[in-house]
Amino acid sequence: MSNTSFVRKDMLPPAPPPVSQTGAVKWLRENLFAGPLNSALTVLGFGFAIWLIQAATPWLLHSVWVADSQNECRAIVQERWGPDATGACWAIIRARWHQFLFGFYPIDEYWRLFVTFAGLLLAILPVLATSLPRKLLWGSVLYPLVAFWLLWGGSVWGPILTLAGFALWAGVFLALQVRLGVVVAAGVGLVAASVFWIYAVEPIETGLQSVLPLALPEVDSDQFGGFLLALVIGVTAIVISLPLGILLALGRQSDMLIVKSLSVGFIEFIRGVPLITLLFTASLLLQYFLPSDTKFDLILRVVILVTFFSAAYIAEVIRGGLAALPRGQYEAADALGLDYWQAQRLIIMPQALKISIPGIVSTFIGLFKDTTLVAFVGLMDPLKGISTAVRADIAWKGIYWEPYIFVAVIFFIFNFSMSRYSMYLERKLKRDHR
Amino acid sequence: MSEPNTQAARAQMQVSDEIAIQISNMNKWYGQFHVLRDINLTVQRGERIVIAGPSGSGKSTMIRCINRLEEHQAGQIIVDGIELTSDLKNIDKVRSEVGMVFQHFNLFPHLTILENLTLAPIWVRKVPKREAEETAMYFLEKVKIPEQANKYPGQLSGGQQQRVAIARSLCMKPRIMLFDEPTSALDPEMIKEVLDTMIELAEEGMTMLCVTHEMGFAQAVANRVIFMADGQIVEQNNPHDFFNNPQSERTQQFLSQILGH
C-alpha cells in the first residue's frame, strides 16, 4: 500500500476525437487532398468530369423521341434549340426496338418470345434462390425443351421425343451405374440415347404427328437476331459450359492417362485459338465434313462451339479452386469411405466452386458479350448485325451513337445483374466467420 | 494423467484374441526414398497402441497405410479380414470400418457440425437422415458439445473442432480408430479436453492406434507403445517397461529428450 502513489476513483468518460480526424474534413483530406500530387490529380479529375458532363448533357437534354427519320430528328433539334444544337435521336430505338430485341422474328409470333422469356425468369428463379422448394428445379430442367419448341416452333413431338432420349440415357445410367461405374454407365447411356435420337426420333415423330398434329408455325434460324439471339446463345452456353467445365477440370486431374490427355488437349486447343476461328469452323468447315444433306442448324453449331470455348475457360477457373483446397479435405472424405463421385459432389465441388465464383461469373460475362462475335458468321447480333441492318434503311443512314448506347445499356443491365448476384452468392456462402 | 487410473487399467485387460490389423513385411518408398522398412505389426481387437518417434520416422505414414491414404509397395496389410490391394471396393469397405482423426481436424468448413457428422452415415452407410441425426447428437453429447450442432467449424475452437472430428468418425460406428497426432495443432489448454475424450473411448474398448507425443496419455491408456525411427519399428513394449526400462539406445535417447524437460 505504501508505494501506491495514484489510484483512480472515477473512470474518464470517452472524449470525441479532434475535428481534423472525423467527418467530411478527414474524408476530404485523406481521399482528395492528401498531398500535392494527390491534390493536382483531384483537380484534373474533376475538370475532366465536368468537361465530359457539359459536352454530353446538351446532347442528352436535346433528345428527340418521336420522328420518322434522322433528318426529321435534326430538323426538330435545330428548330427547338437553335441552328448549331445537337441532340440524341432516340426515335430510331422507338421505331426499331423490336429488331434490336428480336431480330427478324415474325411479329405475329412475338407472344412466343414473351412466354419464353417469362419462362426463363421462372426457370432461373429456383436455381438462384435456394430457399424455394427444390422440387421446382424439375421445371427448370424441363424448361430448355419447352423454350426450344416455343422459339423454333414445329411439331411438339420433337422436343418430347428428345426428352424421351434423355430419359433413356438416365435409365441406362441408373441401371448400369452400380455394375459398371459412373463413367462407363454414362457413356453407354449416351450411346443408347444417340442411337435413339438419330434413328428413332424422326419416324416416330412423323407417326405421332399424323395421329395427333400439335404444332406451332416454324421459325427459321435466319430470322433470329438481336438480344433474342444473344440470349439463346448466351444462356444455353452458360448452362451447359458449367457442368462441362467441371468434368474437364476433374478430367485434367485424373489419374487415368487417356481421360487426362483428352481433357488437357481439349482445354489447351480451345484456349489456344481465337473464338472467331471456332465460329468460322462452325459455319464453314463443319459443312465440308458433314454429309451434304444433313441439316445442322447454324445457331446450334455456334452454340456448341461457344459452349466448348467457355467450358475450357471454366475448367481452368475451377482447377484454380480445386488447387486452393487443402489436401486434408480429400483425405477426410476418403477416410470416411466416400467414393470419388460422392467426395467430389459433397465435399470438393461445393468448396471449389465457391472459391471460383468470381472467375466463373467473369467467364460467363465475357461469354455473354462474346455472343456479339457471331456477326462474323452472318448472324444478326444486336451490336453489329442489327445496327447495320437498321442503318441500311435510308431514313437512319448516318446514326451511330444511339443504337450502340442502347445495346450497351442492355448488355450492362444483364452483366451488372450477374456481377451483383455473384457478390450476393459469395456473401451468402461465406462460412469462415469466427 | 501421469498415473494410470484404475478404470483404464481394468480396460487394459479386455483384449481379445481376434486380430484387427495384421501388417507383414510392409515396405513403402517415396520415389527412391525408403520410408517404411519391413514393418511387422499385429493388432488385437480392443488393443490400444501408441506410436511414438522422432518426426520423419514414418509413424504417420504407417497408420495412413492402414486406411490406404498412402499406398504400400510391398508386403501385406489385412484390416478386419480384408486385404488392402488396389481394389477400390475393398478400400472403401476398410475405410468405412476404420475411423481416422487428423492433426488438422479436416472438418468440412462448408457444412454445419451436424452435417459434418451425418454426411458419411447417410451417403456411405445409407442410414435414414433422421436416424443419422440422432446418432450424431448422441456422439456430440458424448464429446460434450451438443449445443454447437448448428454452427460451422470456423466458429469453434481448435479443441472443439477436434472433438467434433472424433465424433464424426464415431458416427460411422468404426471398429478401429486411427489418430494421427490429434493434439499437435492444439493450444496447451485444449489438449486435455481432447485427450479426455480419447481416454473415454479407450475405456469402452475401442481398438485404437494413436500417433502422439503425449507420453502421459500413453502411460494412462496404451497396452503397447511402439517406438519408430528411420522407417522401422525399433522397440515395442508395454508402457511400464517402455518408459522405465527402454532397451535400445535410440529409444533411451528419444525418451531422455522428450521427458527431460
XYZ file of C-alpha atoms in Angstrom:
695
model
C 0.000 0.000 0.000
C 2.812 2.325 0.795
C 4.231 2.544 -2.709
C 0.831 3.143 -4.381
C 1.082 6.744 -5.484
C -2.060 7.020 -7.573
C -5.497 5.393 -7.523
C -8.243 6.407 -9.913
C -11.695 6.656 -8.333
C -13.801 7.790 -11.320
C -13.302 6.477 -14.846
C -12.897 9.168 -17.525
C -15.823 9.476 -19.976
C -14.898 8.865 -23.640
C -13.909 12.075 -25.458
C -14.627 12.880 -29.122
C -11.626 12.739 -31.500
C -10.182 16.040 -32.853
C -12.226 17.708 -35.648
C -9.499 17.127 -38.233
C -9.837 13.378 -37.621
C -13.565 12.930 -38.241
C -16.351 13.563 -40.710
C -16.106 15.380 -44.007
C -12.839 17.158 -43.245
C -10.994 13.934 -42.568
C -12.501 12.278 -45.631
C -11.528 15.190 -47.889
C -8.001 15.284 -46.551
C -7.435 11.578 -46.818
C -9.083 10.959 -50.153
C -8.795 14.116 -52.211
C -6.037 16.368 -50.871
C -3.537 14.068 -49.187
C -0.525 15.717 -50.872
C 0.475 17.976 -53.773
C 0.269 15.213 -56.415
C -2.974 13.917 -54.971
C -4.496 17.423 -54.957
C -3.393 18.074 -58.543
C -4.922 14.795 -59.709
C -8.152 15.637 -57.888
C -8.422 18.975 -59.676
C -7.596 17.383 -63.046
C -10.094 14.598 -62.492
C -12.862 16.982 -61.555
C -12.016 19.122 -64.574
C -12.293 16.153 -66.904
C -15.562 15.030 -65.367
C -17.075 18.484 -65.694
C -15.923 18.782 -69.321
C -17.463 15.393 -70.115
C -20.754 16.277 -68.482
C -21.059 19.672 -70.130
C -20.240 18.120 -73.507
C -22.749 15.305 -73.221
C -25.547 16.978 -71.300
C -26.941 19.191 -74.087
C -26.871 16.225 -76.469
C -28.868 14.182 -73.999
C -31.155 17.050 -72.993
C -31.999 17.702 -76.631
C -33.131 14.108 -77.166
C -35.811 13.543 -79.747
C -38.096 10.575 -79.168
C -40.620 10.877 -81.961
C -39.509 11.209 -85.571
C -39.599 9.190 -88.763
C -36.018 9.708 -89.881
C -32.680 11.079 -88.830
C -33.247 14.230 -90.904
C -36.515 14.856 -89.132
C -34.671 14.477 -85.822
C -32.107 17.077 -86.873
C -34.816 19.443 -88.039
C -36.629 19.190 -84.715
C -33.440 19.776 -82.705
C -32.485 22.829 -84.779
C -35.963 24.248 -84.642
C -36.133 23.933 -80.861
C -32.580 24.618 -79.719
C -31.096 26.765 -82.463
C -29.143 26.040 -85.660
C -25.932 24.791 -84.012
C -27.580 22.490 -81.471
C -27.017 18.759 -81.431
C -29.331 16.198 -79.919
C -29.749 12.473 -79.478
C -32.173 10.842 -81.844
C -33.790 8.087 -79.819
C -36.565 7.897 -82.354
C -34.571 5.142 -84.057
C -34.927 2.990 -80.946
C -38.608 3.771 -80.763
C -39.036 2.780 -84.395
C -36.811 -0.287 -84.409
C -36.651 -1.590 -80.815
C -38.260 -4.851 -81.835
C -35.420 -5.553 -84.250
C -32.788 -4.871 -81.620
C -34.561 -7.233 -79.284
C -35.904 -9.938 -81.595
C -34.176 -9.587 -84.995
C -36.489 -10.546 -87.833
C -38.686 -12.890 -85.815
C -42.229 -12.790 -87.273
C -44.217 -10.087 -85.483
C -47.319 -12.293 -85.206
C -45.334 -14.787 -83.171
C -43.887 -12.314 -80.629
C -46.120 -13.765 -77.922
C -43.969 -16.877 -78.054
C -40.892 -14.827 -77.207
C -42.621 -13.168 -74.279
C -43.765 -16.528 -72.957
C -40.242 -17.956 -73.408
C -38.641 -15.025 -71.605
C -41.147 -15.146 -68.747
C -40.482 -18.892 -68.578
C -36.734 -18.229 -68.476
C -37.158 -15.972 -65.449
C -39.351 -18.565 -63.741
C -36.884 -21.353 -64.555
C -33.900 -19.382 -63.259
C -35.630 -18.402 -60.023
C -35.377 -21.743 -58.164
C -31.754 -22.079 -59.326
C -30.763 -18.696 -57.929
C -32.916 -18.642 -54.799
C -32.161 -21.764 -52.806
C -34.926 -21.008 -50.314
C -37.580 -22.048 -52.851
C -38.760 -25.686 -52.778
C -36.226 -27.918 -54.536
C -38.978 -29.703 -56.491
C -39.333 -26.583 -58.656
C -35.947 -27.457 -60.168
C -37.654 -30.119 -62.274
C -39.411 -27.258 -64.037
C -36.043 -25.647 -64.680
C -34.727 -28.922 -66.095
C -37.666 -29.277 -68.496
C -37.652 -25.609 -69.471
C -34.986 -25.803 -72.249
C -37.104 -28.206 -74.294
C -40.222 -26.063 -73.886
C -38.212 -22.980 -74.822
C -36.762 -24.744 -77.855
C -40.225 -25.679 -79.057
C -41.658 -22.209 -78.460
C -38.766 -20.454 -80.212
C -38.365 -22.591 -83.305
C -41.883 -23.994 -83.483
C -42.702 -27.133 -85.425
C -44.215 -30.301 -84.067
C -44.478 -30.662 -80.296
C -43.375 -34.286 -80.648
C -39.797 -33.362 -81.494
C -38.978 -31.946 -78.039
C -40.985 -34.663 -76.306
C -39.033 -37.383 -78.102
C -35.783 -35.558 -77.342
C -36.832 -35.667 -73.709
C -37.553 -39.379 -74.075
C -33.956 -39.763 -75.285
C -32.680 -38.080 -72.109
C -34.948 -40.332 -70.042
C -33.447 -43.339 -71.842
C -29.950 -42.041 -71.041
C -30.850 -41.620 -67.371
C -32.497 -45.044 -67.261
C -29.476 -46.826 -68.758
C -27.174 -44.892 -66.413
C -29.138 -45.828 -63.296
C -29.402 -49.458 -64.378
C -25.679 -49.866 -65.054
C -24.120 -47.402 -62.602
C -23.546 -49.884 -59.792
C -22.150 -52.609 -62.019
C -20.026 -50.595 -64.467
C -19.187 -47.418 -62.578
C -20.260 -43.835 -63.235
C -18.171 -43.068 -66.312
C -18.874 -46.236 -68.311
C -22.585 -46.188 -67.437
C -22.896 -42.561 -68.571
C -21.062 -43.435 -71.804
C -23.284 -46.420 -72.601
C -26.347 -44.289 -71.823
C -25.135 -41.574 -74.193
C -24.631 -44.100 -76.986
C -28.117 -45.542 -76.435
C -29.680 -42.081 -76.405
C -27.759 -41.005 -79.524
C -28.901 -44.086 -81.437
C -32.455 -43.277 -80.360
C -32.147 -39.625 -81.387
C -30.565 -40.342 -84.755
C -32.580 -43.338 -85.936
C -35.840 -43.453 -83.974
C -36.945 -39.868 -83.372
C -37.803 -38.907 -86.946
C -40.041 -41.887 -87.874
C -41.822 -41.820 -84.504
C -42.295 -38.054 -84.762
C -43.821 -38.362 -88.237
C -46.115 -41.117 -86.981
C -47.271 -39.224 -83.913
C -47.690 -36.031 -85.896
C -50.055 -37.789 -88.329
C -52.097 -39.155 -85.420
C -52.145 -36.040 -83.265
C -50.895 -32.970 -85.110
C -49.824 -30.434 -82.489
C -47.523 -27.816 -83.931
C -46.550 -24.162 -83.854
C -45.604 -22.347 -87.083
C -41.912 -22.945 -87.723
C -39.474 -20.043 -87.435
C -36.199 -20.306 -89.295
C -32.864 -19.643 -87.589
C -32.177 -16.865 -90.130
C -34.994 -14.882 -88.554
C -33.413 -14.891 -85.098
C -31.466 -11.793 -84.173
C -30.759 -9.083 -81.658
C -30.887 -9.879 -77.966
C -33.031 -12.916 -78.684
C -30.015 -14.439 -80.424
C -27.569 -13.215 -77.779
C -29.711 -14.733 -75.022
C -30.311 -18.026 -76.815
C -26.582 -18.497 -77.383
C -25.505 -16.983 -74.073
C -27.932 -18.779 -71.764
C -27.513 -22.165 -73.441
C -23.734 -21.905 -73.422
C -23.666 -20.745 -69.788
C -25.939 -23.560 -68.634
C -24.029 -26.298 -70.442
C -20.491 -24.993 -70.058
C -20.531 -25.104 -66.239
C -21.052 -28.881 -65.895
C -18.813 -29.487 -68.903
C -16.127 -27.297 -67.358
C -16.367 -29.188 -64.059
C -15.901 -32.507 -65.875
C -12.933 -31.122 -67.816
C -11.318 -29.788 -64.638
C -11.744 -33.181 -62.972
C -10.517 -34.933 -66.114
C -7.400 -32.822 -66.091
C -6.622 -34.009 -62.543
C -7.491 -37.620 -63.270
C -5.046 -40.486 -62.824
C -6.390 -42.106 -65.959
C -3.981 -41.292 -68.766
C -6.491 -41.152 -71.625
C -9.031 -39.045 -69.731
C -6.271 -36.712 -68.615
C -4.685 -36.255 -72.038
C -8.046 -35.741 -73.731
C -9.011 -33.073 -71.177
C -5.677 -31.288 -71.369
C -5.710 -31.458 -75.171
C -9.253 -30.108 -75.388
C -8.664 -27.273 -72.925
C -5.374 -26.171 -74.432
C -6.616 -26.372 -78.011
C -9.788 -24.408 -77.328
C -7.984 -21.793 -75.263
C -5.218 -21.596 -77.832
C -7.355 -20.430 -80.772
C -9.479 -17.281 -81.067
C -13.237 -17.672 -80.694
C -13.728 -16.296 -84.197
C -11.680 -19.170 -85.600
C -14.034 -21.577 -83.890
C -17.050 -19.689 -85.213
C -15.722 -19.889 -88.763
C -15.149 -23.580 -88.166
C -18.772 -23.838 -87.101
C -20.153 -22.002 -90.084
C -17.859 -23.170 -92.886
C -15.646 -26.146 -92.130
C -18.226 -28.391 -90.477
C -20.268 -28.168 -93.648
C -17.446 -29.828 -95.618
C -17.089 -32.701 -93.212
C -20.757 -33.479 -92.761
C -22.809 -35.285 -95.397
C -24.295 -32.703 -97.746
C -27.908 -33.488 -96.907
C -27.560 -33.069 -93.115
C -29.396 -30.027 -91.924
C -27.362 -28.900 -88.964
C -28.666 -25.586 -87.802
C -26.156 -22.714 -87.807
C -27.286 -21.396 -84.406
C -26.920 -24.887 -82.953
C -23.385 -25.182 -84.363
C -22.445 -21.775 -82.991
C -23.933 -22.639 -79.591
C -21.879 -25.836 -79.446
C -18.599 -24.085 -80.181
C -19.289 -21.130 -77.892
C -20.105 -23.681 -75.167
C -16.818 -25.518 -75.751
C -14.974 -22.222 -75.702
C -16.364 -21.142 -72.378
C -16.136 -24.666 -70.887
C -12.372 -24.650 -71.439
C -12.042 -21.381 -69.515
C -14.420 -22.543 -66.785
C -12.353 -25.723 -66.425
C -9.231 -23.711 -65.724
C -11.032 -21.401 -63.311
C -12.329 -24.415 -61.392
C -8.902 -26.026 -61.428
C -7.745 -22.941 -59.547
C -10.490 -23.533 -56.986
C -9.514 -27.185 -56.647
C -5.886 -26.255 -56.130
C -6.880 -23.908 -53.315
C -8.488 -26.704 -51.292
C -6.289 -28.212 -48.594
C -5.210 -31.815 -49.187
C -6.872 -32.695 -45.857
C -10.345 -32.242 -47.331
C -9.721 -35.026 -49.840
C -8.186 -37.192 -47.120
C -11.069 -36.664 -44.713
C -13.578 -37.553 -47.445
C -11.549 -40.644 -48.361
C -11.096 -41.686 -44.745
C -14.866 -41.600 -44.195
C -15.335 -44.067 -47.048
C -16.953 -41.703 -49.568
C -16.313 -42.813 -53.129
C -14.782 -40.495 -55.746
C -18.035 -39.034 -57.089
C -19.580 -38.627 -53.637
C -16.464 -36.849 -52.404
C -16.477 -34.565 -55.437
C -20.173 -33.781 -55.198
C -20.495 -33.349 -51.437
C -17.111 -32.098 -50.283
C -14.793 -30.920 -53.030
C -17.007 -29.190 -55.600
C -19.139 -27.147 -53.181
C -15.945 -25.622 -51.818
C -14.015 -25.370 -55.085
C -16.955 -23.769 -56.882
C -17.436 -21.286 -54.063
C -13.822 -20.221 -54.343
C -14.186 -19.979 -58.115
C -17.384 -17.882 -58.180
C -15.692 -14.612 -59.243
C -13.774 -16.350 -62.018
C -16.773 -18.334 -63.210
C -19.005 -15.275 -63.362
C -16.280 -13.304 -65.174
C -16.146 -16.073 -67.749
C -19.926 -16.016 -68.096
C -19.983 -12.241 -68.533
C -17.229 -12.493 -71.136
C -19.135 -15.258 -72.887
C -22.342 -13.240 -72.977
C -20.556 -10.268 -74.526
C -18.723 -12.549 -76.963
C -22.063 -13.610 -78.417
C -21.811 -10.396 -80.468
C -18.955 -12.044 -82.366
C -21.443 -14.250 -84.201
C -21.809 -11.251 -86.513
C -18.705 -12.641 -88.247
C -20.573 -15.692 -89.445
C -23.542 -13.715 -90.689
C -25.831 -13.951 -87.689
C -27.755 -10.851 -86.585
C -26.119 -9.968 -83.277
C -27.515 -6.833 -81.624
C -24.345 -4.769 -81.895
C -23.148 -5.102 -85.465
C -25.701 -7.285 -87.243
C -28.848 -5.420 -86.272
C -27.262 -1.955 -86.156
C -26.014 -2.424 -89.708
C -29.370 -3.765 -90.824
C -31.154 -0.796 -89.265
C -28.755 1.698 -90.798
C -29.322 0.129 -94.197
C -32.637 1.997 -94.146
C -32.089 5.329 -95.884
C -34.041 7.098 -93.121
C -31.487 6.151 -90.398
C -28.350 6.015 -92.525
C -25.938 8.175 -90.535
C -26.916 7.273 -86.997
C -24.165 5.744 -84.832
C -24.227 6.624 -81.174
C -27.799 5.904 -80.268
C -28.018 2.219 -81.292
C -24.682 1.467 -79.679
C -25.654 3.207 -76.437
C -28.971 1.364 -76.393
C -27.308 -2.013 -76.943
C -24.573 -1.207 -74.412
C -27.147 -0.286 -71.764
C -28.983 -3.576 -72.196
C -25.740 -5.564 -72.057
C -24.764 -3.606 -68.968
C -28.032 -4.430 -67.229
C -27.569 -8.167 -67.830
C -23.887 -8.230 -66.905
C -24.204 -5.975 -63.895
C -27.011 -8.200 -62.593
C -24.777 -11.242 -62.977
C -21.975 -9.463 -61.178
C -24.187 -8.369 -58.287
C -25.696 -11.828 -57.988
C -22.247 -13.376 -57.762
C -21.311 -10.977 -54.965
C -24.525 -11.817 -53.125
C -23.789 -15.513 -53.546
C -20.258 -15.112 -52.211
C -21.580 -13.334 -49.135
C -24.277 -15.935 -48.636
C -21.837 -18.834 -48.846
C -19.260 -17.235 -46.602
C -18.530 -19.683 -43.798
C -15.254 -18.541 -42.308
C -16.841 -16.222 -39.746
C -15.171 -16.523 -36.396
C -2.902 -38.256 -16.140
C 0.638 -39.328 -15.398
C -0.524 -42.211 -13.228
C -2.813 -44.739 -14.865
C -6.322 -44.553 -13.444
C -7.968 -47.759 -12.337
C -10.691 -47.790 -14.985
C -8.148 -47.638 -17.766
C -6.127 -50.320 -16.096
C -9.184 -52.559 -15.997
C -9.891 -51.854 -19.616
C -6.385 -52.891 -20.495
C -7.335 -56.428 -19.594
C -10.065 -56.687 -22.186
C -8.020 -57.575 -25.250
C -9.467 -60.387 -27.334
C -7.613 -62.971 -29.366
C -9.207 -61.725 -32.531
C -6.822 -59.949 -34.899
C -7.910 -56.490 -36.017
C -4.939 -55.474 -38.117
C -2.151 -57.616 -39.486
C 0.765 -55.929 -41.206
C 3.504 -58.178 -42.538
C 6.776 -57.213 -44.233
C 5.283 -53.932 -45.363
C 7.575 -51.590 -47.307
C 6.992 -48.210 -48.818
C 9.052 -45.859 -50.904
C 8.586 -42.228 -51.909
C 10.443 -42.350 -55.196
C 13.887 -43.611 -54.190
C 13.409 -42.837 -50.512
C 12.669 -45.910 -48.397
C 10.135 -44.541 -45.872
C 8.881 -47.743 -44.282
C 11.130 -50.789 -43.964
C 9.819 -54.237 -43.201
C 7.034 -53.267 -40.858
C 5.507 -56.206 -38.984
C 2.670 -55.455 -36.625
C -0.279 -57.401 -35.298
C -3.042 -55.530 -33.506
C -5.571 -57.487 -31.435
C -9.129 -56.325 -31.210
C -9.525 -53.944 -28.278
C -5.837 -53.163 -28.166
C -4.679 -49.573 -27.727
C -1.355 -48.782 -29.290
C 0.585 -45.563 -29.038
C 3.173 -44.931 -31.709
C 5.987 -42.569 -30.812
C 9.150 -41.495 -32.508
C 11.042 -38.515 -33.900
C 9.494 -36.590 -36.783
C 10.166 -38.133 -40.170
C 10.339 -41.602 -38.660
C 7.337 -42.817 -40.688
C 4.768 -43.091 -37.856
C 2.085 -41.103 -39.679
C 2.847 -42.804 -42.968
C 2.421 -46.180 -41.328
C -1.023 -45.529 -39.890
C -2.076 -43.784 -43.102
C -1.284 -47.044 -44.908
C -3.834 -48.810 -42.734
C -6.733 -46.995 -44.415
C -4.866 -46.622 -47.679
C -4.459 -42.871 -47.636
C -0.957 -43.985 -48.563
C -0.233 -46.940 -50.806
C 2.313 -49.546 -49.714
C 4.519 -51.081 -52.366
C 5.489 -54.396 -50.834
C 4.163 -56.692 -48.139
C 0.675 -57.235 -46.874
C -1.874 -55.290 -44.808
C -5.022 -57.059 -43.651
C -7.586 -54.926 -41.843
C -10.616 -56.592 -40.314
C -10.047 -59.616 -42.537
C -9.867 -57.567 -45.730
C -6.565 -57.320 -47.570
C -5.726 -53.857 -48.889
C -4.955 -54.029 -52.582
C -5.715 -51.637 -55.419
C -9.313 -52.970 -55.405
C -11.388 -49.827 -54.800
C -14.340 -51.729 -53.342
C -12.163 -53.251 -50.619
C -10.547 -49.904 -49.890
C -13.924 -48.202 -49.395
C -15.061 -51.088 -47.181
C -11.973 -50.818 -44.987
C -12.306 -47.050 -44.812
C -15.890 -47.243 -43.628
C -14.779 -49.596 -40.802
C -11.736 -47.556 -39.802
C -12.178 -44.074 -38.355
C -9.420 -41.509 -38.655
C -8.690 -38.316 -36.744
C -6.203 -35.883 -38.277
C -3.770 -33.403 -36.831
C -5.567 -30.512 -38.562
C -9.095 -31.838 -37.878
C -10.094 -31.614 -41.577
C -13.706 -30.822 -40.811
C -15.736 -29.758 -43.835
C -15.947 -25.970 -43.454
C -18.977 -25.548 -45.737
C -21.181 -27.856 -43.651
C -22.597 -27.387 -40.171
C -21.273 -29.565 -37.353
C -24.372 -31.747 -37.579
C -23.994 -32.100 -41.361
C -20.327 -32.976 -40.911
C -21.393 -35.822 -38.664
C -24.303 -37.152 -40.697
C -22.746 -36.938 -44.162
C -20.869 -40.234 -44.252
C -23.553 -42.313 -42.445
C -26.171 -41.033 -44.899
C -24.153 -41.468 -48.102
C -21.910 -44.419 -47.270
C -23.995 -46.415 -44.797
C -27.323 -45.314 -46.360
C -28.747 -44.575 -42.919
C -32.024 -42.562 -42.978
C -31.407 -38.868 -42.260
C -33.366 -38.744 -39.010
C -31.560 -41.758 -37.595
C -28.190 -40.339 -38.649
C -29.017 -37.095 -36.864
C -29.969 -38.935 -33.692
C -26.676 -40.832 -33.761
C -24.833 -37.584 -34.417
C -26.453 -35.877 -31.445
C -25.625 -38.880 -29.267
C -21.935 -38.598 -30.105
C -21.970 -34.805 -29.808
C -23.322 -35.239 -26.270
C -20.550 -37.693 -25.688
C -17.835 -35.264 -26.699
C -19.751 -32.650 -24.673
C -20.603 -30.094 -27.354
C -24.241 -30.792 -28.377
C -25.003 -27.060 -28.280
C -22.661 -26.444 -31.237
C -24.603 -28.714 -33.622
C -25.804 -25.966 -35.925
C -22.646 -23.901 -36.039
C -19.954 -24.079 -38.684
C -16.469 -25.465 -37.938
C -14.922 -21.998 -38.345
C -16.889 -20.817 -35.299
C -15.424 -23.450 -32.953
C -12.167 -23.538 -31.040
C -9.449 -25.986 -32.033
C -10.224 -28.356 -29.178
C -13.918 -28.323 -30.013
C -13.168 -28.936 -33.678
C -11.020 -31.933 -32.834
C -13.742 -33.359 -30.610
C -16.205 -32.888 -33.480
C -13.744 -34.715 -35.729
C -13.643 -37.619 -33.272
C -17.449 -37.657 -33.102
C -17.600 -37.583 -36.907
C -15.516 -40.746 -37.091
C -17.541 -42.426 -34.359
C -20.799 -41.797 -36.237
C -19.630 -44.391 -38.773
C -19.515 -46.926 -35.897
C -15.938 -47.880 -36.742
C -14.268 -50.999 -35.348
C -10.838 -49.385 -35.371
C -9.789 -45.774 -34.768
C -6.600 -44.172 -36.067
C -5.322 -40.948 -34.521
C -2.646 -39.015 -36.396
C -1.144 -36.565 -33.887
C -4.590 -35.430 -32.724
C -3.313 -32.870 -30.227
C -0.253 -31.476 -32.016
C -2.090 -28.497 -33.526
C -3.844 -27.502 -30.295
C -3.180 -24.869 -27.663
C -1.958 -26.451 -24.410
C -5.195 -25.773 -22.559
C -7.242 -27.559 -25.231
C -5.126 -30.711 -25.314
C -6.718 -32.056 -22.153
C -10.294 -31.918 -23.406
C -9.336 -33.927 -26.492
C -7.273 -36.448 -24.523
C -10.163 -36.914 -22.080
C -12.433 -37.799 -24.978
C -9.877 -40.295 -26.247
C -9.427 -41.856 -22.823
C -13.175 -42.313 -22.533
C -13.155 -44.026 -25.906
C -10.317 -46.287 -24.815
C -12.237 -47.297 -21.703
C -15.063 -48.518 -23.899
C -12.709 -50.989 -25.542
C -12.188 -49.344 -28.921
C -9.236 -50.641 -30.932
C -7.005 -47.605 -31.230
C -3.748 -46.707 -32.948
C -2.511 -43.323 -31.912
C 0.486 -41.381 -33.143
C 1.195 -38.864 -30.424
C 3.819 -37.101 -28.362
C 1.591 -37.159 -25.263
C 3.526 -39.626 -23.140
C 1.143 -39.170 -20.228
C -1.644 -40.414 -22.443
C 0.498 -43.390 -23.476
C 1.135 -44.334 -19.858
C -2.526 -43.981 -18.921
C -4.186 -45.723 -21.817
C -1.894 -47.791 -24.027
C -1.462 -51.554 -23.856
C 1.574 -51.214 -26.011
C 3.928 -48.437 -27.028
C 5.734 -48.677 -30.341
C 8.840 -46.649 -30.988
C 9.714 -45.920 -34.599
C 12.840 -44.397 -36.096
C 14.064 -44.194 -39.679
C 11.047 -46.041 -41.031
C 11.449 -49.044 -38.749
C 9.872 -50.320 -35.591
C 12.770 -50.076 -33.157
C 11.147 -51.168 -29.968
C 7.741 -52.160 -28.668
C 6.738 -52.925 -25.131
C 4.055 -52.345 -22.518
C 4.057 -48.728 -21.319
C 5.546 -49.504 -17.909
C 8.617 -51.259 -19.274
C 8.859 -48.969 -22.273
C 9.216 -45.857 -20.131
C 11.105 -47.328 -17.195
C 13.350 -49.765 -18.921
C 13.896 -48.886 -22.597
C 16.131 -51.396 -24.326
C 17.574 -49.731 -27.389
C 19.905 -46.793 -27.290
C 17.794 -44.920 -29.858
C 14.748 -45.220 -27.582
C 16.650 -44.102 -24.497
C 17.923 -41.087 -26.380
C 14.395 -40.188 -27.581
C 12.864 -40.639 -24.147
C 15.514 -38.579 -22.430
C 14.789 -35.722 -24.828
C 11.023 -35.908 -24.653
C 10.752 -36.495 -20.898
C 13.804 -34.461 -19.931
C 12.093 -31.119 -19.754
